[in-house]
Short mmCIF file of C-alpha atoms in Angstrom, two decimals:
data_model
loop_
_atom_site.label_atom_id
_atom_site.label_comp_id
_atom_site.label_asym_id
_atom_site.label_seq_id
_atom_site.Cartn_x
_atom_site.Cartn_y
_atom_site.Cartn_z
CA ALA A 28 114.59 -70.69 27.88
CA GLN A 29 111.50 -72.66 27.07
CA THR A 30 108.39 -71.59 28.97
CA VAL A 31 105.03 -73.26 29.31
CA THR A 32 101.91 -71.21 30.00
CA GLN A 33 98.58 -72.46 31.24
CA SER A 34 96.31 -69.45 31.25
CA GLN A 35 93.42 -71.08 33.12
CA PRO A 36 94.18 -71.50 36.83
CA GLU A 37 90.79 -73.16 37.35
CA MET A 38 88.18 -74.79 35.16
CA SER A 39 84.87 -76.45 35.88
CA VAL A 40 82.86 -78.95 33.88
CA GLN A 41 79.59 -80.78 34.34
CA GLU A 42 79.81 -84.54 34.54
CA ALA A 43 79.47 -86.16 31.08
CA GLU A 44 80.29 -82.86 29.35
CA THR A 45 83.44 -81.90 27.44
CA VAL A 46 86.12 -79.51 28.63
CA THR A 47 89.25 -78.12 26.99
CA LEU A 48 92.34 -77.06 28.90
CA SER A 49 94.71 -74.62 27.22
CA CYS A 50 98.48 -74.64 27.02
CA THR A 51 100.97 -72.60 25.05
CA TYR A 52 104.72 -72.86 25.01
CA ASP A 53 107.68 -70.95 23.74
CA THR A 54 110.56 -72.61 21.93
CA SER A 55 112.91 -72.17 19.03
CA GLU A 56 113.35 -75.91 18.62
CA SER A 57 111.60 -77.97 15.95
CA ASP A 58 111.82 -81.37 17.59
CA TYR A 59 110.42 -81.91 21.06
CA TYR A 60 107.77 -83.72 23.07
CA LEU A 61 104.68 -82.41 24.81
CA PHE A 62 102.77 -84.03 27.64
CA TRP A 63 99.75 -83.62 29.85
CA TYR A 64 99.99 -84.90 33.40
CA LYS A 65 97.19 -85.29 35.92
CA GLN A 66 97.70 -84.82 39.66
CA PRO A 67 94.71 -85.91 41.76
CA PRO A 68 94.46 -85.19 45.50
CA SER A 69 96.61 -88.25 46.13
CA ARG A 70 99.39 -86.03 44.61
CA GLN A 71 100.61 -88.82 42.32
CA MET A 72 101.69 -87.37 38.96
CA ILE A 73 100.06 -89.46 36.23
CA LEU A 74 100.90 -89.24 32.54
CA VAL A 75 97.72 -88.64 30.56
CA ILE A 76 98.91 -88.21 26.99
CA ARG A 77 102.02 -87.46 24.91
CA GLN A 78 102.59 -85.79 21.56
CA GLU A 79 105.72 -85.84 19.41
CA ALA A 80 106.24 -82.52 17.66
CA TYR A 81 107.18 -84.18 14.37
CA LYS A 82 103.79 -85.91 14.19
CA GLN A 83 100.99 -83.90 12.63
CA GLN A 84 98.30 -86.25 13.87
CA ASN A 85 96.83 -85.30 17.23
CA ALA A 86 97.30 -87.87 19.98
CA THR A 87 94.29 -89.54 21.58
CA GLU A 88 93.91 -91.77 24.62
CA ASN A 89 90.35 -92.93 25.17
CA ARG A 90 88.42 -89.87 26.39
CA PHE A 91 91.50 -87.64 26.23
CA SER A 92 92.70 -85.96 23.06
CA VAL A 93 94.91 -83.03 22.17
CA ASN A 94 94.78 -80.23 19.66
CA PHE A 95 98.40 -79.66 18.70
CA GLN A 96 99.06 -76.51 16.69
CA LYS A 97 102.81 -76.42 16.11
CA ALA A 98 102.97 -73.08 14.33
CA ALA A 99 100.91 -71.45 17.05
CA LYS A 100 102.83 -73.35 19.77
CA SER A 101 99.57 -74.46 21.28
CA PHE A 102 98.78 -77.80 22.91
CA SER A 103 95.30 -78.06 24.40
CA LEU A 104 93.77 -81.07 26.13
CA LYS A 105 90.19 -82.09 25.52
CA ILE A 106 88.43 -84.34 28.00
CA SER A 107 85.23 -85.87 26.67
CA ASP A 108 82.44 -87.40 28.75
CA SER A 109 83.96 -85.97 31.93
CA GLN A 110 83.88 -88.17 34.99
CA LEU A 111 84.12 -87.34 38.68
CA GLY A 112 87.48 -89.07 38.75
CA ASP A 113 88.85 -86.56 36.26
CA ALA A 114 88.89 -83.88 38.97
CA ALA A 115 92.54 -82.99 39.49
CA MET A 116 95.33 -80.55 38.70
CA TYR A 117 96.42 -80.85 35.09
CA PHE A 118 99.93 -79.89 34.06
CA CYS A 119 101.14 -79.28 30.55
CA ALA A 120 104.81 -80.07 29.95
CA TYR A 121 107.37 -79.46 27.22
CA ASN A 122 110.45 -81.62 26.84
CA ASN A 123 113.54 -81.25 24.70
CA ASN A 124 115.99 -82.96 27.03
CA ASP A 125 114.88 -80.44 29.69
CA MET A 126 111.31 -80.91 30.92
CA ARG A 127 109.37 -77.72 31.71
CA PHE A 128 105.98 -77.69 33.37
CA GLY A 129 103.19 -75.14 33.30
CA ALA A 130 101.67 -73.81 36.51
CA GLY A 131 98.70 -76.15 36.23
CA THR A 132 94.93 -75.94 35.83
CA ARG A 133 92.66 -77.15 38.59
CA LEU A 134 89.70 -79.01 37.08
CA THR A 135 86.50 -79.44 39.05
CA VAL A 136 83.84 -81.88 37.86
CA LYS A 137 80.31 -81.16 38.99
CA PRO A 138 77.91 -84.09 39.40
CA ASP B 15 106.61 -103.14 36.84
CA ALA B 16 106.86 -101.60 40.30
CA GLY B 17 107.16 -98.03 39.06
CA VAL B 18 109.36 -95.40 40.67
CA ILE B 19 109.80 -96.06 44.37
CA GLN B 20 110.45 -93.30 46.89
CA SER B 21 111.12 -93.44 50.58
CA PRO B 22 110.12 -92.27 53.03
CA ARG B 23 106.61 -91.17 52.06
CA HIS B 24 106.49 -88.70 54.92
CA GLU B 25 109.30 -87.08 56.86
CA VAL B 26 109.01 -84.71 59.78
CA THR B 27 112.20 -83.27 61.16
CA GLU B 28 113.50 -80.35 63.14
CA MET B 29 115.38 -77.44 61.70
CA GLY B 30 119.08 -78.15 61.46
CA GLN B 31 118.75 -81.89 61.03
CA GLU B 32 119.97 -83.82 58.02
CA VAL B 33 117.32 -85.27 55.72
CA THR B 34 117.91 -87.98 53.12
CA LEU B 35 115.32 -88.85 50.50
CA ARG B 36 115.67 -92.02 48.45
CA CYS B 37 114.58 -93.07 45.01
CA LYS B 38 114.64 -96.24 42.95
CA PRO B 39 113.91 -95.56 39.26
CA ILE B 40 112.12 -97.89 36.88
CA SER B 41 114.44 -100.64 35.69
CA GLY B 42 115.90 -99.86 32.27
CA HIS B 43 115.42 -96.10 32.53
CA ASN B 44 118.63 -94.14 32.11
CA SER B 45 117.46 -90.70 33.25
CA LEU B 46 116.45 -89.66 36.75
CA PHE B 47 114.99 -86.39 37.95
CA TRP B 48 114.39 -84.75 41.32
CA TYR B 49 111.58 -82.18 41.66
CA ARG B 50 110.22 -80.07 44.47
CA GLN B 51 106.59 -78.98 44.60
CA THR B 52 105.17 -76.16 46.72
CA MET B 53 102.04 -74.07 46.50
CA MET B 54 104.05 -70.90 46.02
CA ARG B 55 106.57 -72.08 43.42
CA GLY B 56 104.80 -75.00 41.77
CA LEU B 57 106.86 -77.87 40.38
CA GLU B 58 110.58 -77.12 40.22
CA LEU B 59 113.26 -79.30 38.67
CA LEU B 60 116.16 -79.55 41.10
CA ILE B 61 118.62 -81.84 39.34
CA TYR B 62 118.71 -84.61 36.79
CA PHE B 63 121.01 -87.48 35.92
CA ASN B 64 121.66 -89.30 32.69
CA ASN B 65 123.42 -92.66 32.90
CA ASN B 66 124.14 -91.91 36.58
CA VAL B 67 125.94 -88.66 35.76
CA PRO B 68 124.53 -85.33 36.99
CA ILE B 69 123.73 -83.25 33.94
CA ASP B 70 122.13 -80.12 35.32
CA ASP B 71 121.95 -79.10 38.96
CA SER B 72 121.11 -75.45 38.35
CA GLY B 73 117.79 -75.93 40.09
CA MET B 74 119.34 -76.94 43.39
CA PRO B 75 118.46 -74.06 45.68
CA GLU B 76 121.73 -73.83 47.58
CA ASP B 77 124.70 -75.73 48.91
CA ARG B 78 122.60 -77.34 51.61
CA PHE B 79 121.15 -79.58 48.89
CA SER B 80 123.10 -82.42 47.32
CA ALA B 81 122.15 -85.41 45.18
CA LYS B 82 123.91 -88.60 44.21
CA MET B 83 123.28 -91.52 41.93
CA PRO B 84 125.84 -94.22 42.78
CA ASN B 85 124.26 -96.75 40.40
CA ALA B 86 121.45 -97.12 37.90
CA SER B 87 118.95 -98.26 40.50
CA PHE B 88 119.38 -95.79 43.33
CA SER B 89 119.55 -92.07 44.00
CA THR B 90 119.49 -89.85 47.07
CA LEU B 91 118.67 -86.23 47.71
CA LYS B 92 120.16 -84.86 50.90
CA ILE B 93 119.42 -81.63 52.73
CA GLN B 94 121.91 -80.61 55.40
CA PRO B 95 121.06 -78.63 57.45
CA SER B 96 117.32 -78.54 56.83
CA GLU B 97 115.26 -75.36 57.21
CA PRO B 98 111.50 -74.75 57.52
CA ARG B 99 111.41 -73.29 53.99
CA ASP B 100 112.49 -76.68 52.65
CA SER B 101 109.08 -78.06 53.57
CA ALA B 102 107.56 -79.38 50.33
CA VAL B 103 106.72 -82.50 48.40
CA TYR B 104 109.79 -83.95 46.71
CA PHE B 105 109.27 -86.10 43.64
CA CYS B 106 111.62 -88.43 41.90
CA ALA B 107 110.93 -89.33 38.26
CA SER B 108 112.64 -91.49 35.66
CA SER B 109 112.50 -91.83 31.90
CA PHE B 110 113.85 -94.22 29.27
CA GLU B 111 115.64 -91.35 27.54
CA LEU B 112 115.94 -87.65 28.35
CA PRO B 113 113.31 -86.25 25.95
CA TYR B 114 110.71 -88.93 26.64
CA GLU B 115 107.88 -89.02 29.14
CA GLN B 116 108.82 -89.12 32.79
CA TYR B 117 107.25 -91.47 35.29
CA PHE B 118 106.88 -90.08 38.78
CA GLY B 119 107.17 -91.68 42.16
CA PRO B 120 104.54 -91.07 44.84
CA GLY B 121 106.56 -88.25 46.38
CA THR B 122 107.96 -87.56 49.84
CA ARG B 123 106.18 -84.96 51.92
CA LEU B 124 108.84 -83.21 53.98
CA THR B 125 107.96 -81.05 56.95
CA VAL B 126 110.70 -79.14 58.72
CA THR B 127 109.68 -77.58 62.02
#
């Protein structure tokens, strides 16, 4: 079974600084999708960014970008110019017709 | 687009009562998912449908849980009888196709006393 591991239960970043959240996954498949979701205190699950495994180019969405290392099965999220509103739980997810989520990383942003 | 709609947003019930959670997926999406989130167990996939057909219900905790999708725009998750350990936030999500990104509803916070 595919597993997703987020090794950082909590992270902290200073406002305007950059932070990287780690994620690794285990799979024997070659074609799949990876996602990062954000869950603020409102508990709404919000899609932050997606990456298709067949694409070598790392996905970016404004201040959010990923470092996708397929051979290493690593999918980290970089948040640049951190803002107070970025404070939330961040979940990494793997999908190959069967979405699996990591345990999450709680990000705190210090003013 | 209205997004995924869930009702009710909050539900408080007594042990032994029947609970029904409702979900309307995004129009045009053919896959629907039910999740449960707790502090202890995190986000768990309970069941998912593709084209209104249940594909995998291996995450359903026990026979007290059942889910239906009578048409492309409506699904229910029923717990009968409910127990205090069922207290959690239940999310419904939908996607255009199974491997694609899922869009989540706001969740239903269930409290069973």
